[in-house]
Short mmCIF file of C-alpha atoms and ligand atoms in Angstrom, two decimals:
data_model
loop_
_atom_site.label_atom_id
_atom_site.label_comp_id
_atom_site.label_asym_id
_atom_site.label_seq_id
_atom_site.Cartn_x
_atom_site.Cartn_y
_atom_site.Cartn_z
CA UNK A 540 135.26 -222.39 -20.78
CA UNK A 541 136.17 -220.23 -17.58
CA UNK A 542 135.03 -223.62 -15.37
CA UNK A 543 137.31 -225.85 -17.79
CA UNK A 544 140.22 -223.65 -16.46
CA UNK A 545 139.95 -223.52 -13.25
CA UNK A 546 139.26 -227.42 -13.69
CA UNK A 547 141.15 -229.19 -15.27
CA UNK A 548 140.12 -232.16 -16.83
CA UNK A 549 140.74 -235.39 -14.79
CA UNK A 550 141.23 -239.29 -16.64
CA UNK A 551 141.22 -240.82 -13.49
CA UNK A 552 140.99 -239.89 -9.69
CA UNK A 553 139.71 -238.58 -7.42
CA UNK A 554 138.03 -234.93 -7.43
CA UNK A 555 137.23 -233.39 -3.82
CA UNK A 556 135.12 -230.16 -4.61
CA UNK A 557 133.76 -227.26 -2.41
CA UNK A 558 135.75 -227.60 0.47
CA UNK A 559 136.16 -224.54 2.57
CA UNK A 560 139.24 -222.56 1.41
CA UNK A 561 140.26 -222.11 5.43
CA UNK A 562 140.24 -226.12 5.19
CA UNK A 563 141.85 -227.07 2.35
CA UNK A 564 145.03 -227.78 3.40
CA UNK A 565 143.87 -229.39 6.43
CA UNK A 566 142.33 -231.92 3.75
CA UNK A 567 145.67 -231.83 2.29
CA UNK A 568 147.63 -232.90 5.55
CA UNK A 569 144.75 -235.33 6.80
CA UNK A 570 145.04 -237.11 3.65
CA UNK A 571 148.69 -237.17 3.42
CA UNK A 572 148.85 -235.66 0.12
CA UNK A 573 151.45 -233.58 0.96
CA UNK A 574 153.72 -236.98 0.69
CA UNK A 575 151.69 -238.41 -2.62
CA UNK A 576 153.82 -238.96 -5.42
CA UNK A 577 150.27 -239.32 -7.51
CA UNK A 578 150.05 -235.88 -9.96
CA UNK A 579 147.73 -233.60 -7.17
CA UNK A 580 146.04 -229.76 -8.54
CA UNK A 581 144.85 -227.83 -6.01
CA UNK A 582 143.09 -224.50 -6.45
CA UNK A 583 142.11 -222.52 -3.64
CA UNK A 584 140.12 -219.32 -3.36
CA UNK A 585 138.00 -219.81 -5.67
CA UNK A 586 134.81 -218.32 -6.49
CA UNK A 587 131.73 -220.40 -5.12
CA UNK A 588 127.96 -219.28 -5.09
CA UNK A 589 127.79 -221.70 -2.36
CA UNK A 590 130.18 -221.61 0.12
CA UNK A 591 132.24 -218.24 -0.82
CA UNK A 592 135.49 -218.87 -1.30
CA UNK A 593 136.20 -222.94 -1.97
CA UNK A 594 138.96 -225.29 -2.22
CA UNK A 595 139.41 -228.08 -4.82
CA UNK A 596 141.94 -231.36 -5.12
CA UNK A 597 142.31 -233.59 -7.65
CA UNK A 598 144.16 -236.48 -7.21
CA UNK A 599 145.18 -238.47 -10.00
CA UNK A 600 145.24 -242.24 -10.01
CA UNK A 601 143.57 -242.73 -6.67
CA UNK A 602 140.37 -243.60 -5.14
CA UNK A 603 139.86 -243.08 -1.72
CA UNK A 604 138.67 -245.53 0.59
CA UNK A 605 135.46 -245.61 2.81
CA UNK A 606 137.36 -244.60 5.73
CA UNK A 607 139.18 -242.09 4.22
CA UNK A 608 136.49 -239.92 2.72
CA UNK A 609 134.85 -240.51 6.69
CA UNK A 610 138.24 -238.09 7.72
CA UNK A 611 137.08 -235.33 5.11
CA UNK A 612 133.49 -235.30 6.77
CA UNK A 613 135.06 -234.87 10.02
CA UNK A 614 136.53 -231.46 8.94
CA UNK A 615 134.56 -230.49 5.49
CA UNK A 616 131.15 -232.19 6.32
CA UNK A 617 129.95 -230.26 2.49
CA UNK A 618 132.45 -231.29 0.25
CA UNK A 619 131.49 -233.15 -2.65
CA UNK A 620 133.41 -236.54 -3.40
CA UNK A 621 133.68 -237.29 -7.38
CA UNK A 622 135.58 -240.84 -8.47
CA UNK A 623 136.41 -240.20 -11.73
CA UNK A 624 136.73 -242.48 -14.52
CA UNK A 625 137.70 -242.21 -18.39
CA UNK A 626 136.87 -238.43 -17.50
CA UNK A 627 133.24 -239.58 -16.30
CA UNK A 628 131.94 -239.30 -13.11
CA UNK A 629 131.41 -242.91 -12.26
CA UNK A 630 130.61 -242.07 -8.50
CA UNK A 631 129.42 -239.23 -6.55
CA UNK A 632 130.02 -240.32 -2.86
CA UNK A 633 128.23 -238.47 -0.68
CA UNK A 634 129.94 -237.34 2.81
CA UNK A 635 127.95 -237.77 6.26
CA UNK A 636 129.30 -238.79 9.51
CA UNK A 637 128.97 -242.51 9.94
CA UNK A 638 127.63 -242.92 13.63
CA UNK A 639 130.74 -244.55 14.47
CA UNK A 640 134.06 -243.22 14.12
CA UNK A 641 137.05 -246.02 14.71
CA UNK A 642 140.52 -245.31 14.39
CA UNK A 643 141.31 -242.14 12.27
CA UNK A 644 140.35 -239.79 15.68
CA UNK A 645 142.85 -239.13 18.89
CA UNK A 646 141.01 -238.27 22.02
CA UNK A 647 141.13 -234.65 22.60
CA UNK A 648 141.46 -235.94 26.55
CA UNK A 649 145.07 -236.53 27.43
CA UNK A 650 144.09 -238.82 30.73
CA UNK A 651 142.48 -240.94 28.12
CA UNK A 652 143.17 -244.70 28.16
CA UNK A 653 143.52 -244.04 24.33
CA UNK A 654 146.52 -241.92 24.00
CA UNK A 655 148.50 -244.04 27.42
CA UNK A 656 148.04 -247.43 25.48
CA UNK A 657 147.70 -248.58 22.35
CA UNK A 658 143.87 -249.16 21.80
CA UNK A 659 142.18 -248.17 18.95
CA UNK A 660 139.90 -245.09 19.36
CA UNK A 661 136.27 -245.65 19.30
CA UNK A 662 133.93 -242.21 18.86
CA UNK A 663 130.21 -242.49 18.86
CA UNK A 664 129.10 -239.61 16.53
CA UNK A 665 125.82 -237.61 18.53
CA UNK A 666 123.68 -235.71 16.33
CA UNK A 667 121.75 -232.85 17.67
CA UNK A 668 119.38 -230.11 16.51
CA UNK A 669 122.67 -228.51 15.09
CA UNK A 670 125.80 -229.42 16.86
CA UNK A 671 127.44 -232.75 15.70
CA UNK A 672 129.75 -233.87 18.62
CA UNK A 673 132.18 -237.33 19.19
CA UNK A 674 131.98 -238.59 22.43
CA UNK A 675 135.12 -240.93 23.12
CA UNK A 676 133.79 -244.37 23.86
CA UNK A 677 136.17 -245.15 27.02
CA UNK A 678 136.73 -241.72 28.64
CA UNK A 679 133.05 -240.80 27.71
CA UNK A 680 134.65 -236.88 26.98
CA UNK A 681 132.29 -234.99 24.52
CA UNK A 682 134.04 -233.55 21.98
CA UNK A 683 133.06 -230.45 19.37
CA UNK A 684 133.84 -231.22 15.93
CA UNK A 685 135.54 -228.05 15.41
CA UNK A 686 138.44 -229.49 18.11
CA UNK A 687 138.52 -233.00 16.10
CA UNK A 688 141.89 -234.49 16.10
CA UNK A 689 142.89 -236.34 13.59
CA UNK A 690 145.58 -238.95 14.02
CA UNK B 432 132.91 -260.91 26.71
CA UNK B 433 130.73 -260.25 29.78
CA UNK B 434 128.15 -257.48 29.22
CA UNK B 435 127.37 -258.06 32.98
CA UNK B 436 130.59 -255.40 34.20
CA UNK B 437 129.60 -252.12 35.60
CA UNK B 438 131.72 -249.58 34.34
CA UNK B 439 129.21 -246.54 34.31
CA UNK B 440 126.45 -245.42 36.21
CA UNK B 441 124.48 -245.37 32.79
CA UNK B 442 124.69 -249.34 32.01
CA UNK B 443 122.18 -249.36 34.44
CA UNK B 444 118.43 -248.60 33.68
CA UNK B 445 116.25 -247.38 36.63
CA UNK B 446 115.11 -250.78 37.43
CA UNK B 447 118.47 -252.00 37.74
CA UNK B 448 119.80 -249.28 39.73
CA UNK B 449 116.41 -250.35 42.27
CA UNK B 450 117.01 -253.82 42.54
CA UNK B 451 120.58 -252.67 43.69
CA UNK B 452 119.26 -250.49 46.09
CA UNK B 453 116.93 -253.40 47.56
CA UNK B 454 119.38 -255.84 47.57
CA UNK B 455 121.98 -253.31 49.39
CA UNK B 456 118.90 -253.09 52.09
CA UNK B 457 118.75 -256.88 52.60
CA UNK B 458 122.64 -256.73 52.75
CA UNK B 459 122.03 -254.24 55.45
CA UNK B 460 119.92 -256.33 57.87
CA UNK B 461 122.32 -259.25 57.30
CA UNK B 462 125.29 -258.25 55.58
CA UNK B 463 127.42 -261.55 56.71
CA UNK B 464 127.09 -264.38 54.21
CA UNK B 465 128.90 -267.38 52.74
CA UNK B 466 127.20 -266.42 48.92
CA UNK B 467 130.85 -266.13 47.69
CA UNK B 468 132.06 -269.40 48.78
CA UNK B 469 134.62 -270.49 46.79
CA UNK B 470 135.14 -267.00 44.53
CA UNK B 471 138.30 -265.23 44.31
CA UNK B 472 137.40 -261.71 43.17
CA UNK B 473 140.55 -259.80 42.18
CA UNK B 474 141.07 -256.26 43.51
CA UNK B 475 142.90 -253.98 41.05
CA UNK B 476 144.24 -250.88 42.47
CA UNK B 477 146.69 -249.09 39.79
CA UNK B 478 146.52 -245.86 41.82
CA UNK B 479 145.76 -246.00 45.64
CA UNK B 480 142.55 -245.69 46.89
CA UNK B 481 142.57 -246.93 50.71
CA UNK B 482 138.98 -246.24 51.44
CA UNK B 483 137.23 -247.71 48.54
CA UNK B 484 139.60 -251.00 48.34
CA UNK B 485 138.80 -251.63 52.06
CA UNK B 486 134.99 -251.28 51.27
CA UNK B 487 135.33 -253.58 48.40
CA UNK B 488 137.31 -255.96 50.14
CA UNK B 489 135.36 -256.20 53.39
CA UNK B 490 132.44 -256.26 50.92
CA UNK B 491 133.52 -259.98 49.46
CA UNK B 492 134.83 -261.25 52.70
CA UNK B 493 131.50 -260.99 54.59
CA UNK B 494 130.18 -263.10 51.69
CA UNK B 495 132.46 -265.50 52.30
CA UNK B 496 134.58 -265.28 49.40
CA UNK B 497 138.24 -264.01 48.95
CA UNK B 498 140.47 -262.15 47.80
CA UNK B 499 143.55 -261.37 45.58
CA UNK B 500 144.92 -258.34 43.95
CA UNK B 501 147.29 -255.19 44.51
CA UNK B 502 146.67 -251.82 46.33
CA UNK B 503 149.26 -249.35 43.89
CA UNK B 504 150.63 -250.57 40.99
CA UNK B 505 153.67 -248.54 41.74
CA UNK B 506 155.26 -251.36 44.57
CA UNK B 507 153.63 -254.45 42.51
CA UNK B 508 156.20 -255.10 40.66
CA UNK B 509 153.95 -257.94 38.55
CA UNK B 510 152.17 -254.66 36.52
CA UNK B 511 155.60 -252.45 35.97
CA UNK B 512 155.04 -251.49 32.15
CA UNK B 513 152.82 -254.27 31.81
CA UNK B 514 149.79 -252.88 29.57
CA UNK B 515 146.14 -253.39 30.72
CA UNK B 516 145.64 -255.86 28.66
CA UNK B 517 148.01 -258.10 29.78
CA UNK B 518 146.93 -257.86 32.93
CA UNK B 519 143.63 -258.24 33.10
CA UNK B 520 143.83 -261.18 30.89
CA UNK B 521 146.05 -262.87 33.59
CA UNK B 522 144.31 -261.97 36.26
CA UNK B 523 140.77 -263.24 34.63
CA UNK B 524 142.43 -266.59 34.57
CA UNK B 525 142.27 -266.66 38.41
CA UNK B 526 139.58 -264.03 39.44
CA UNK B 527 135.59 -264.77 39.25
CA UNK B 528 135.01 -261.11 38.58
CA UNK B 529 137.52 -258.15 38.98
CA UNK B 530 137.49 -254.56 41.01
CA UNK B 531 139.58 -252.14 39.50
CA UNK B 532 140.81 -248.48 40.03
CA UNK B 533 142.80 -246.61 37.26
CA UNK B 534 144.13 -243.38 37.28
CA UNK B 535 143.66 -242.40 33.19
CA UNK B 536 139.63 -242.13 31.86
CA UNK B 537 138.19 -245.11 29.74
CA UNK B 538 140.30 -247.97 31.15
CA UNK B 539 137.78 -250.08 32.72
CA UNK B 540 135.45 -249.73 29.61
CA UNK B 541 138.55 -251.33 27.98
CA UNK B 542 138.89 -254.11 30.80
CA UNK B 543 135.26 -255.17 30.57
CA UNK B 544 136.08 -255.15 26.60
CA UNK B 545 138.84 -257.64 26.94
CA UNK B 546 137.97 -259.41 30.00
CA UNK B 547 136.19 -262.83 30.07
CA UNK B 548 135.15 -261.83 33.78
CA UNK B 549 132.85 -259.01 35.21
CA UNK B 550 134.58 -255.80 35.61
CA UNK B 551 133.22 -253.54 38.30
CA UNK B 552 134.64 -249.74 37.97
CA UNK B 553 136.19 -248.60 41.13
CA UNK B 554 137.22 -245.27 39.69
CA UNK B 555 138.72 -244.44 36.08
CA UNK B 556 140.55 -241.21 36.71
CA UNK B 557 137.77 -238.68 36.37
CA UNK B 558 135.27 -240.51 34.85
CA UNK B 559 133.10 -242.49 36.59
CA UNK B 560 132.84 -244.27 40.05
CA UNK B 561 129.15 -246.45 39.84
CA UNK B 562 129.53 -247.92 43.15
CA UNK B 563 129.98 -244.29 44.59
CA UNK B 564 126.48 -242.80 42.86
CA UNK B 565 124.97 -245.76 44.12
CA UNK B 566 125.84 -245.58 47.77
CA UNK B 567 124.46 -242.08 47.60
CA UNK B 568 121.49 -242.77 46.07
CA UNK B 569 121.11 -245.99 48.87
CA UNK B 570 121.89 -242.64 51.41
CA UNK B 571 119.35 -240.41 49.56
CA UNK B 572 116.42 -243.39 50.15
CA UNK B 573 117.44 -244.46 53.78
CA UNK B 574 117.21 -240.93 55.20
CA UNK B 575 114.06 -239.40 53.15
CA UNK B 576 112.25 -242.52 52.21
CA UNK B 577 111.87 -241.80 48.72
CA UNK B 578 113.88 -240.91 46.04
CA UNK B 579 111.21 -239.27 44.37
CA UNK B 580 110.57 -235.44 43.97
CA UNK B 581 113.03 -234.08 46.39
CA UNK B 582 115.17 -230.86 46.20
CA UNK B 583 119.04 -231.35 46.10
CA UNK B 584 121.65 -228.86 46.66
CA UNK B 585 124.94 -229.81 45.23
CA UNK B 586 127.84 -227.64 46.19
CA UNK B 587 131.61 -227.40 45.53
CA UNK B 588 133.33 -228.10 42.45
CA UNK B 589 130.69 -228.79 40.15
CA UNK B 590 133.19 -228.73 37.03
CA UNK B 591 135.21 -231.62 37.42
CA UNK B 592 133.56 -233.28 40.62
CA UNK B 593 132.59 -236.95 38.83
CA UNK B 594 130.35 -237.96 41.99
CA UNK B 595 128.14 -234.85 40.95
CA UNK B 596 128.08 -235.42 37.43
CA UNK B 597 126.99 -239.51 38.04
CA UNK B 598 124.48 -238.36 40.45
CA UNK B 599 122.65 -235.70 38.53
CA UNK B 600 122.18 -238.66 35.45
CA UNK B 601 121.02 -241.42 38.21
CA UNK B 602 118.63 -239.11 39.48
CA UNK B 603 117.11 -238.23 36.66
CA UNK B 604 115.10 -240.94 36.89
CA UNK B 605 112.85 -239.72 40.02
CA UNK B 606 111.68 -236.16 39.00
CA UNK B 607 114.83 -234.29 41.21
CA UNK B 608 115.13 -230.48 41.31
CA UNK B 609 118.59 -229.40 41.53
CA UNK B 610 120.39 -226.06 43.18
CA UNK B 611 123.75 -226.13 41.86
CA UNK B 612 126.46 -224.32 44.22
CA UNK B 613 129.14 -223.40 42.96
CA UNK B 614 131.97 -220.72 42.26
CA UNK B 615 132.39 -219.21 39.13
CA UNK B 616 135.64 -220.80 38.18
CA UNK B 617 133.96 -224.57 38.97
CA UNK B 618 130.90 -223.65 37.52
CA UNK B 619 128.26 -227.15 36.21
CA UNK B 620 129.89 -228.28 32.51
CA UNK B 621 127.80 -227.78 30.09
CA UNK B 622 127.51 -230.81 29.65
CA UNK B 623 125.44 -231.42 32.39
CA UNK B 624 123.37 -228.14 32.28
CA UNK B 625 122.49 -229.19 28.42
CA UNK B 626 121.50 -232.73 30.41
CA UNK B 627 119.08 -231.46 32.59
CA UNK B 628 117.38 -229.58 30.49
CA UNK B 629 116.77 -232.22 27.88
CA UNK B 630 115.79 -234.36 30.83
CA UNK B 631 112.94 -231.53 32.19
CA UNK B 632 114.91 -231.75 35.49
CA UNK B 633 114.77 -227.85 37.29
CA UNK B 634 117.57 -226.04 38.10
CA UNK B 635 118.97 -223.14 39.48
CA UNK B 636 122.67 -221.92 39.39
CA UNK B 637 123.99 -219.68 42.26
CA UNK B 638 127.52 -218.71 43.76
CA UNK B 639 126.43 -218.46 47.59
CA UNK B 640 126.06 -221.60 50.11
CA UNK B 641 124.28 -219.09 52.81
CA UNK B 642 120.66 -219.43 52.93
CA UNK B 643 120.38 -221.30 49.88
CA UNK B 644 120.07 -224.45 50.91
CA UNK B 645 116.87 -223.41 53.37
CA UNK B 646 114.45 -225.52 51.36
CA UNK B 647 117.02 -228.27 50.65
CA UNK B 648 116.51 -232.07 51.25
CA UNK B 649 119.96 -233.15 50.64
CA UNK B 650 122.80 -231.00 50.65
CA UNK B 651 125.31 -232.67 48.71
CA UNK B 652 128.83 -231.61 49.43
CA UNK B 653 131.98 -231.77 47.27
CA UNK B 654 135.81 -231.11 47.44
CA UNK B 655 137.28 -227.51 46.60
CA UNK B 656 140.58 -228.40 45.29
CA UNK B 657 143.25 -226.42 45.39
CA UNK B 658 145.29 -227.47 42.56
CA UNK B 659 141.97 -226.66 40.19
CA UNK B 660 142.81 -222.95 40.79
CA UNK B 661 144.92 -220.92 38.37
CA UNK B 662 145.08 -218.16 41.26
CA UNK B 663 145.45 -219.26 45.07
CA UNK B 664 143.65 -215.97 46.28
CA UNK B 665 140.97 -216.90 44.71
CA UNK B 666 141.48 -220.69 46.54
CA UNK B 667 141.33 -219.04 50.07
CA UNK B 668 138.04 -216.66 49.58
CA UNK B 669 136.47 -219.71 47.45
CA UNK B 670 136.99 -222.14 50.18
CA UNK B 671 136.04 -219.89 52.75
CA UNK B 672 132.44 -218.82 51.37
CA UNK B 673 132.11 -223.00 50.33
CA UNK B 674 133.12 -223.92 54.34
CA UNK B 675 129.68 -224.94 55.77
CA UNK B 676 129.06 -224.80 59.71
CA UNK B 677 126.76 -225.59 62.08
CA UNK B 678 125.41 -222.35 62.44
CA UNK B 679 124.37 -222.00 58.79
CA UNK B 680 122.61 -225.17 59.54
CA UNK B 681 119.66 -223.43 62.16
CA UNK B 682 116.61 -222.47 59.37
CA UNK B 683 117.15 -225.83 57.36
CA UNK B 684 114.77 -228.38 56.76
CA UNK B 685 114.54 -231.32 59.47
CA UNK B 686 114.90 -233.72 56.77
CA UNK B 687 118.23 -231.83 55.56
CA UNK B 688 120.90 -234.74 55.26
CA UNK B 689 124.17 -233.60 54.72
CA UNK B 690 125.96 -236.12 51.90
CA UNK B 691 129.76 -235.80 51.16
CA UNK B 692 131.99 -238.26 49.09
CA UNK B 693 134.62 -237.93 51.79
CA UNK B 694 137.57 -237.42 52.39
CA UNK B 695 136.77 -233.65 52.94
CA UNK B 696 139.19 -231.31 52.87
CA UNK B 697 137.65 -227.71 54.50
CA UNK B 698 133.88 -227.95 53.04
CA UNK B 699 132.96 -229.39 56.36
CA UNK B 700 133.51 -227.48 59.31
CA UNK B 701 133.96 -230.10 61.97
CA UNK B 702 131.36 -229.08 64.23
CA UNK B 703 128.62 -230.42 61.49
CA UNK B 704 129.91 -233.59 62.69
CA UNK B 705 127.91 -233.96 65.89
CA UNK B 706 124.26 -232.33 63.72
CA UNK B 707 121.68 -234.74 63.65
CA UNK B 708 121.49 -233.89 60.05
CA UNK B 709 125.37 -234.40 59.47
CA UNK B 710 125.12 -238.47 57.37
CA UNK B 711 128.99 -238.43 55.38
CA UNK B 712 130.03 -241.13 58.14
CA UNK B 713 126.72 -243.16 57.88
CA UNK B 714 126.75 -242.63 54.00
CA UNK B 715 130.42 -244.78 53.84
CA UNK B 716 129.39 -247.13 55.38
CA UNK B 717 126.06 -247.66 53.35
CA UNK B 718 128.57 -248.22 50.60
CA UNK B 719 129.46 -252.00 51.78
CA UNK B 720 125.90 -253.19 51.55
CA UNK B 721 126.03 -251.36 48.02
CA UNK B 722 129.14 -253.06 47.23
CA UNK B 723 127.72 -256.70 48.28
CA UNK B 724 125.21 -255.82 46.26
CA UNK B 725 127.16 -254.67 42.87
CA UNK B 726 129.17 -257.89 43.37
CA UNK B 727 126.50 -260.05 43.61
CA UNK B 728 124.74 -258.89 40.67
CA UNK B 729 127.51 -258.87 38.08
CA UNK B 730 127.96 -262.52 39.66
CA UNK B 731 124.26 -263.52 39.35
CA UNK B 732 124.37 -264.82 42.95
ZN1 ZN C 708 138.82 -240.68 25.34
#
């Protein structure tokens, strides 16, 4: 009952679940939902065995694309993905950095070709023992994914 | 698309980056041809960069083929607000391959992208300069006849100096030990530090030139900028402990080589000039064989 509340139930949508409450409304902003005219909840602050305190959105009447739910990664690499349909869970995407990142990312390097003309961004993704850095495909700068900026 | 441009020192395996130096030592003993007959290779210069163009230049006209281009994109009117693109898909439609220099980071990755013709990276801001690390690697074998196990000292600005960044990842490929040299402030990225040690290549870190470069095979020398210094006090005593002089020079090795990128601002006291073990003049001018070299490669002459 408790979990109903702080859940609403969702017909159709999209549910992103245990994201970071000090990143939810960067999830918010990255995914423009602060301009969505679809019907949004958030909660924030929420209990979460997990994670501590978590963030949840529900978006009615949307499912994200592919490259979309790649932006969340970038910024909440643990946050569950639901596509809900009918009130079912049709599809539980799960979130990992592809190994190439086109597009959503600005270069954190301000002599970069990137932000002087307009050519798509291009980030190779470099996995390590446990640091996950971009590294810009033209100005070869490495970049932490804690000083990701999105576009 | 040509995948035979040079943009970084990395699109070159170890066996590559031999053959250049082999074919920059033929160049050597007979560096005037007629291999280029008939080539136009276009010279790109969006920010000036005398020394380089010249070596470039003189490069393709002692193969015998010619050239076209612009030395600062400022006074050639033809690239005013024109984007990269534009340009270097003109100037493929005239140019067998094209040299170009670029003041922001990434832009010759972008030209070889777009380009139907080889691009060879003169310089993208601070990123990379291939033709540079490979001159001093050709310096490195000519004066200690291996590139193989030696000890290098690199000194200066170790934190934004490109030419010390392409040559640690070049050499990695012969068993180096490095001794980097440097002052706080301008201390080796991490980058690089995180580099060598995934690579097993030793290192040591210290703040004094002095005696530390006693055991040395190459001292490589770099630019102290001023304009990378929050506080110019710091400037003065920095440049002063990172001036070297002949007299520091008595209880090195006599292999020492001295290597510099040039043009050297006060790193260099001039009386290392007239030291046996003094190469920076020698070393610029190993960079036209180097050059005929790169150019004939990304040809396939
Ligand atoms: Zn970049």
């Amino acid at each position: 009952m408790e979990k109903e509340l702080k859940v609403a139930a969702l017909r159709n949508g999209t549910v992103i679940d245990h994201i970071p409450a000090d990143k939810l409304y960067k999830v918010v902003f990255m995914l423009h939902l602060d301009t969505c005219e679809n019907q949004i909840t958030i909660g924030n602050n929420l209990e979460s065995a997990k994670i501590g305190k978590k963030g949840i959105i529900k978006i009615s009447g949307k499912v994200f694309a592919e490259d979309e739910t790649n932006k969340i990664a970038l910024i909440a690499p643990n946050a569950k993905i639901n596509i809900i349909k009918d009130f079912q869970v049709i599809e539980k995407r799960p979130l990992s950095l592809p190994d190439e990142i086109h597009e959503i990312v600005q270069c954190n390097n301000p002599n970069c070709i990137t932000n002087h003309q307009n050519i798509p961004t291009f980030f190779q993704v470099i996995k390590d023992e446990n640091d996950t850095m971009l590294k810009c495909h033209y100005c070869e700068r490495l970049i932490k994914l804690e000083e990701v900026k999105i576009k | 698309m040509s995948n035979r441009s040079l943009v970084s020192i990395s699109d070159y395996n170890k066996e590559e980056i031999l053959e250049i130096l082999d074919a920059a030592a033929d160049f050597e003993a007979n560096p005037n041809r007629s291999t280029l007959k008939g080539k136009v290779i276009a010279t790109l210069f969006f920010e000036p960069s005398t020394r380089t163009r010249l070596s470039f230049e003189t490069a393709v006209l002692r193969l015998g083929g010619s050239v076209i281009g612009f030395s600062d994109a400022a006074t050639s009117s033809s690239v005013k607000g024109e984007t990269l693109n534009d340009t270097i898909r003109m100037v493929s439609c005239y140019a067998d391959a094209i040299v170009m220099r670029h003041p922001f980071e990434g832009a010759a990755r972008y030209a070889a992208e777009i380009s139907p013709v080889p691009i060879i990276n003169a310089g993208d801001g601070a990123n990379q300069h291939p033709s540079q690390t490979l001159l001093d690697l050709y310096s490195i074998l000519k004066t200690q006849g291996t590139l193989d196990n030696l000890k290098i000292c690199v000194a200066g600005d170790l934190k934004y100096g490109r030419t010390v960044h392409s040559l640690i990842m070049a050499m990695s490929y012969f068993h180096p030990s490095f001794r980097f040299i440097a002052p706080e402030e301008l201390k080796l990225n991490e980058e690089y530090r995180i580099f060598c040690l995934r690579n097993n290549i030793p290192f040591e870190e210290t703040t004094e030139l002095n005696e530390n470069i006693n055991d040395a095979d190459i001292l490589y020398m770099t630019r102290v900028q001023r304009e990378r210094f929050q506080d110019l006090m710091e400037y003065e005593r920095v440049k002063n402990v990172y001036t070297l002089k002949n007299s520091m020079l008595e209880n090195t090795k006599p292999n020492l080589r001295i290597l510099h990128p040039l043009p050297r601002v006060a790193e260099i006291s001039p009386d290392v000039d007239k030291n046996e073990k003094a190469y920076y003049f020698q070393q610029a001018q190993n960079g036209l064989y180097i050059r005929q070299a790169i150019i004939s490669k990304v040809l396939s002459i």
